CSV table of C-alpha atoms in Angstrom, one decimal:
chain,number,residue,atom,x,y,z
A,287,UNK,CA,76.5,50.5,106.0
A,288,UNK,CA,75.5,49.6,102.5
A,289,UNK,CA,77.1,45.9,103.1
A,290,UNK,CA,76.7,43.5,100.0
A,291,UNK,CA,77.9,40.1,100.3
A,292,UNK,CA,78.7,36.7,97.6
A,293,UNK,CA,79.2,33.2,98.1
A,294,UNK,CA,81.2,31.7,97.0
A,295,UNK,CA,84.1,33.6,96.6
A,296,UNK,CA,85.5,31.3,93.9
A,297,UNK,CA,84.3,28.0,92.7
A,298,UNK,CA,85.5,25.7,89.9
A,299,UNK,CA,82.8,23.2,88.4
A,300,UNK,CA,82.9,20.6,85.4
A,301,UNK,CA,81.4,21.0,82.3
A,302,UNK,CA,77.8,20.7,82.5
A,303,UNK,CA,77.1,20.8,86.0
A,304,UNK,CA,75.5,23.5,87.8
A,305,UNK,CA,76.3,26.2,90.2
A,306,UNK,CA,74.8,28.5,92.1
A,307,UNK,CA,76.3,31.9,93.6
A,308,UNK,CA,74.2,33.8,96.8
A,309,UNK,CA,74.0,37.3,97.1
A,310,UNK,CA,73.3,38.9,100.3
A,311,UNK,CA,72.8,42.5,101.2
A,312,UNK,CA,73.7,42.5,105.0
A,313,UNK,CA,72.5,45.6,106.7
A,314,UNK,CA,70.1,46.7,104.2
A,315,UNK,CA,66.7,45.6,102.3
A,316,UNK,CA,67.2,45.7,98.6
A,317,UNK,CA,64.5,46.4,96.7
A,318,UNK,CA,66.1,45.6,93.5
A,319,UNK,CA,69.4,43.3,92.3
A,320,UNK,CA,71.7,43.5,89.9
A,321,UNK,CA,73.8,40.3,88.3
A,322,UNK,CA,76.7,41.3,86.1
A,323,UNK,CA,79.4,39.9,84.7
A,324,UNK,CA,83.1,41.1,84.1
A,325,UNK,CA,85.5,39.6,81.8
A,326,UNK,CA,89.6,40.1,82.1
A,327,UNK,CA,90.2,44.1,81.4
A,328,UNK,CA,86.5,44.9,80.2
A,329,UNK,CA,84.0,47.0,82.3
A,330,UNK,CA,81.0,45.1,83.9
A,331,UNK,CA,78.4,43.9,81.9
A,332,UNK,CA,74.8,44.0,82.8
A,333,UNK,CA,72.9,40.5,83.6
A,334,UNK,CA,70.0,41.0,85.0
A,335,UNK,CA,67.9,43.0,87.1
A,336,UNK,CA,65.5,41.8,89.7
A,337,UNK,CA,62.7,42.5,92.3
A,338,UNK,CA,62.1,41.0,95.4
A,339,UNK,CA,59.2,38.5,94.5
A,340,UNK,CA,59.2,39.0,90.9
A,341,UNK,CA,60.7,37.6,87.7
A,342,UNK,CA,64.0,38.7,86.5
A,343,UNK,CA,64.3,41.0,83.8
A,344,UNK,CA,67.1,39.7,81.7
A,345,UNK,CA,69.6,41.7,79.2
A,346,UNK,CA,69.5,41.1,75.2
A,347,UNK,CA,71.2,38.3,74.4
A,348,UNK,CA,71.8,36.8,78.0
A,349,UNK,CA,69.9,33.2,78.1
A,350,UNK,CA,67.2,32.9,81.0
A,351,UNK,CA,67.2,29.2,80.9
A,352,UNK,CA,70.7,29.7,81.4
A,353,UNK,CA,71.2,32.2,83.9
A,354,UNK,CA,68.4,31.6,86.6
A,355,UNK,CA,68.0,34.1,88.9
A,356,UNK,CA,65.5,34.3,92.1
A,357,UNK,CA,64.9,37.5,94.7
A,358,UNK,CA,63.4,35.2,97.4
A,359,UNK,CA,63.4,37.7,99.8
A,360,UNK,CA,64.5,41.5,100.6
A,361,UNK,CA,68.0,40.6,101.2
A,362,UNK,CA,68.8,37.9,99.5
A,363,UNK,CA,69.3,36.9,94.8
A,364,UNK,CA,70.7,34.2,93.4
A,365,UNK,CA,72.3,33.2,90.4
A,366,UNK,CA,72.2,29.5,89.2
A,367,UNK,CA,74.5,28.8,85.9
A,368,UNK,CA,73.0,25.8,84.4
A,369,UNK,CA,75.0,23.3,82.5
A,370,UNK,CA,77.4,25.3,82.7
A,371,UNK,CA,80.8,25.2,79.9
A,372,UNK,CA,84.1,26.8,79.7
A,373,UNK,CA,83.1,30.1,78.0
A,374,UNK,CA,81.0,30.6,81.2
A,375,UNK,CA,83.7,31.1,82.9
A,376,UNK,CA,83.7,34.7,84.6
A,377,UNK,CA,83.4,37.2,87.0
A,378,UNK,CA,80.1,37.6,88.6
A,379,UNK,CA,79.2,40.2,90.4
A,380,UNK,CA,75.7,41.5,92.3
A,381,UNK,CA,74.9,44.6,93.4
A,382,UNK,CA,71.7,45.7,95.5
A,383,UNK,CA,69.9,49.4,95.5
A,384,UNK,CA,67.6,50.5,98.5
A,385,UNK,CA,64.8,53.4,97.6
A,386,UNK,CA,68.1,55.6,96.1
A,387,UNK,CA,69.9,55.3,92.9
A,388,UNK,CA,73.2,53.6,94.3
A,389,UNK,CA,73.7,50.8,93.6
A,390,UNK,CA,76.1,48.4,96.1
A,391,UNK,CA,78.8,45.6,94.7
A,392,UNK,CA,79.2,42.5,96.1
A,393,UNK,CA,83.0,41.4,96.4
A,394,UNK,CA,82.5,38.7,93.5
A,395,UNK,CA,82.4,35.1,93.1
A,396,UNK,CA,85.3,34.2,90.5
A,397,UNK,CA,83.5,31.1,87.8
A,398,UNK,CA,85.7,28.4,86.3
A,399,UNK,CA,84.3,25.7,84.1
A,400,UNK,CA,86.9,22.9,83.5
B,35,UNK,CA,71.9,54.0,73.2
B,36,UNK,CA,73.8,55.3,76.3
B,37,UNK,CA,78.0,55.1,75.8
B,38,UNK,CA,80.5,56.3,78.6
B,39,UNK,CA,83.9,56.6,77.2
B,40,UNK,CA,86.8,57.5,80.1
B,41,UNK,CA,90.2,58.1,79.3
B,42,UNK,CA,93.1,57.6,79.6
B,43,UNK,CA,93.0,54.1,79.6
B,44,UNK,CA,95.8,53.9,82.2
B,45,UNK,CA,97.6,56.2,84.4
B,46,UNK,CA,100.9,56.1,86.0
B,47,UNK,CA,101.9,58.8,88.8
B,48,UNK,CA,104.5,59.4,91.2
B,49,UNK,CA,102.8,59.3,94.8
B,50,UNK,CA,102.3,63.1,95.5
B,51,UNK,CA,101.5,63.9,91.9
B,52,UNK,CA,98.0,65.1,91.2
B,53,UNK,CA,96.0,64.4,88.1
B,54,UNK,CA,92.4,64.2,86.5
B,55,UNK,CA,90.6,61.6,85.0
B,56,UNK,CA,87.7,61.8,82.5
B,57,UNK,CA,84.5,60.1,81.8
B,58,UNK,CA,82.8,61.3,78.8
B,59,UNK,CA,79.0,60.3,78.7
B,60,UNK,CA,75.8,60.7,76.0
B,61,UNK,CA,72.8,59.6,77.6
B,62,UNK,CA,69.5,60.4,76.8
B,63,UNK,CA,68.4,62.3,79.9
B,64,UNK,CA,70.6,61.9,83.0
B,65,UNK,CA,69.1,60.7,86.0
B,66,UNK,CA,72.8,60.2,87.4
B,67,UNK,CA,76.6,59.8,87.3
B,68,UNK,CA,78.4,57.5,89.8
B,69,UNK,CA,82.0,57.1,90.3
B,70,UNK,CA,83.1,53.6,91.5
B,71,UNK,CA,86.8,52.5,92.6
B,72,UNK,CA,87.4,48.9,92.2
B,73,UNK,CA,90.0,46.6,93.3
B,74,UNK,CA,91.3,43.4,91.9
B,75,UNK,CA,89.5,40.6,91.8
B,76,UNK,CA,86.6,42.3,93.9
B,77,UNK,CA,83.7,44.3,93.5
B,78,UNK,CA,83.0,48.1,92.5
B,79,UNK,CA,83.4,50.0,96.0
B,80,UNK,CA,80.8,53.4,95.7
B,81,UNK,CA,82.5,56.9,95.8
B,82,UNK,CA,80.3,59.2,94.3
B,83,UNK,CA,77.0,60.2,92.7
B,84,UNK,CA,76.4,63.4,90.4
B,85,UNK,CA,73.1,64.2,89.7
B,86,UNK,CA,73.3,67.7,88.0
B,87,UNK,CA,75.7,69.8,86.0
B,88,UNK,CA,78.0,72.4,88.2
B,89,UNK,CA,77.9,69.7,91.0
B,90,UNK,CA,80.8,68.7,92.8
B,91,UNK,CA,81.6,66.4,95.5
B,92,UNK,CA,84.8,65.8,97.2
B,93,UNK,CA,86.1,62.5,99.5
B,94,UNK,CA,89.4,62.7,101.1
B,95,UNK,CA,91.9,62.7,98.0
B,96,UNK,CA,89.1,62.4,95.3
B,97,UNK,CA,86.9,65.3,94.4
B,98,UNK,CA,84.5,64.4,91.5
B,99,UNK,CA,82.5,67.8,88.8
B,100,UNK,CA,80.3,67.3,86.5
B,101,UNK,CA,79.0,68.9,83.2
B,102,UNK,CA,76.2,68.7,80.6
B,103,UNK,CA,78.8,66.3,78.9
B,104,UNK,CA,81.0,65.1,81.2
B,105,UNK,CA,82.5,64.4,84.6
B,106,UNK,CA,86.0,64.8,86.2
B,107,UNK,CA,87.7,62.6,88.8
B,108,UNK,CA,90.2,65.0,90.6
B,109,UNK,CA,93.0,63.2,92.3
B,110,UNK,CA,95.2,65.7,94.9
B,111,UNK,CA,98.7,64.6,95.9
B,112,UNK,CA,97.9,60.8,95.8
B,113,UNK,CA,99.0,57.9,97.1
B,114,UNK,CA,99.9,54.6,96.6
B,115,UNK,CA,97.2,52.9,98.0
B,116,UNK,CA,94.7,55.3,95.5
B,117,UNK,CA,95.7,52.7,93.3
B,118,UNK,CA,93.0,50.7,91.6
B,119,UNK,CA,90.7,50.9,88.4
B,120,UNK,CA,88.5,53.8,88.5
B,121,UNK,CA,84.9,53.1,87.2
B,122,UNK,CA,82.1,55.2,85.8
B,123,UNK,CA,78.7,54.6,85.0
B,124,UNK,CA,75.3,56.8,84.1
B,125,UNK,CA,71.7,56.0,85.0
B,126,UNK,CA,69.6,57.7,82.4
B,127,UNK,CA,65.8,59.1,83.0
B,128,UNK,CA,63.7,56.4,81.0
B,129,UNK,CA,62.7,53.1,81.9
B,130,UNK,CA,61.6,51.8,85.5
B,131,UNK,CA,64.8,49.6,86.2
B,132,UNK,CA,67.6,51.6,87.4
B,133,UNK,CA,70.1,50.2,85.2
B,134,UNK,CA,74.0,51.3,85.2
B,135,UNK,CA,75.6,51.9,81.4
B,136,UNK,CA,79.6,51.2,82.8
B,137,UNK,CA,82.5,52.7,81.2
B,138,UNK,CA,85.5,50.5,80.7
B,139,UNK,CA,87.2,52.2,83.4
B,140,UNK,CA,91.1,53.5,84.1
B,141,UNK,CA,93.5,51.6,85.6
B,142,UNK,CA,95.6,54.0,88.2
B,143,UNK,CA,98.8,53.2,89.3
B,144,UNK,CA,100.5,55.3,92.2
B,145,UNK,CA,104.2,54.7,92.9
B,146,UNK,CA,105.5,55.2,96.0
């Protein structure tokens, strides 16, 4: 149980175009998501955190017109990177909680910018 | 602020060879501890939550304590495939979103 999913796994995008990651708890209903990024070697770094049907609440310093994120439903977030560059390039990873304090990782979608 | 600080920052053991790793923590009212194992290039896989001090919980080769200012992550008689970066994180008591304070994490290595 407690099956979080990410799509894509990996993608590679140009300079200022945009991309958009899925993530999916399978065999759950998450009441709340989590977007993080993880850099080479460092420890995850909070996002965002959002509610099925509400706005994201974003991190200091993390752009929202950057970073969009939508909870469309109980079981599924997503992350767009808009115009995205180079030092976007990253690790993102979601993670989805249900009524407890666990929280469950996706496997991560790996971001390059060329 | 809320700061986890685990050491060592690396590990080496011989398969077989049992050892402790620590996660030092100052949060300002603990709601939670969670131990996380993760892999490279994939996601945090959940071990264990710690909720108060003199807790313990154990999971095959892994048992994880707790105290008012720190947690242990007991490894007995690994093996190789224990391998991996161990995470861990606190959820403090204020605030309505449950969010995660990560440490950096310590790389384990297990050979055979």
């Amino acid at each position: 149980g407690a099956v979080v999913s990410q799509h894509p796994s990996w993608v590679i995008c140009k300079s200022g175009t945009s991309v958009k990651i899925e993530c999916r708890s399978l065999d759950f209903q998450a009441t709340t998501m989590f977007w993080y990024r993880q850099f080479p070697k460092q420890s995850l770094m909070l996002m965002a955190t959002s509610n099925e049907g509400s706005k994201a609440t974003y991190e200091q310093g993390v752009e929202k017109d950057k970073f969009l994120i939508n909870h469309a439903s109980l079981t599924l977030s997503t992350l767009t990177v808009t115009s995205a560059h180079p030092e976007d390039s990253s690790f993102y990873i979601c993670s989805a909680s249900h009524q407890g304090y666990e929280q469950y990782f996706g496997p991560g979608t790996r971001l390059t910018v060329t | 602020e809320d700061q986890v600080t685990q050491s060592p920052e690396a590990l080496r053991l011989q398969e077989g060879e049992s050892s402790s790793l620590n996660c030092s923590y100052t949060v300002s009212g603990l709601r939670g501890l969670f131990w996380y194992r993760q892999d490279p290039g994939k996601g945090p896989e959940f071990l264990f939550t710690l909720y108060s001090a003199g807790e313990e919980k154990e999971k095959e080769r892994l048992k994880a304590t707790l105290t008012k200012k720190e947690s242990f992550l007991h490894i007995t008689a690994p093996k190789p495939e224990d391998s991996a970066t161990y995470l861990c994180a606190v959820l403090n008591s204020g605030g309505s979103n449950y969010k995660l304070t990560f440490g950096k994490g310590t790389l384990l290595t297990v050979n055979p």
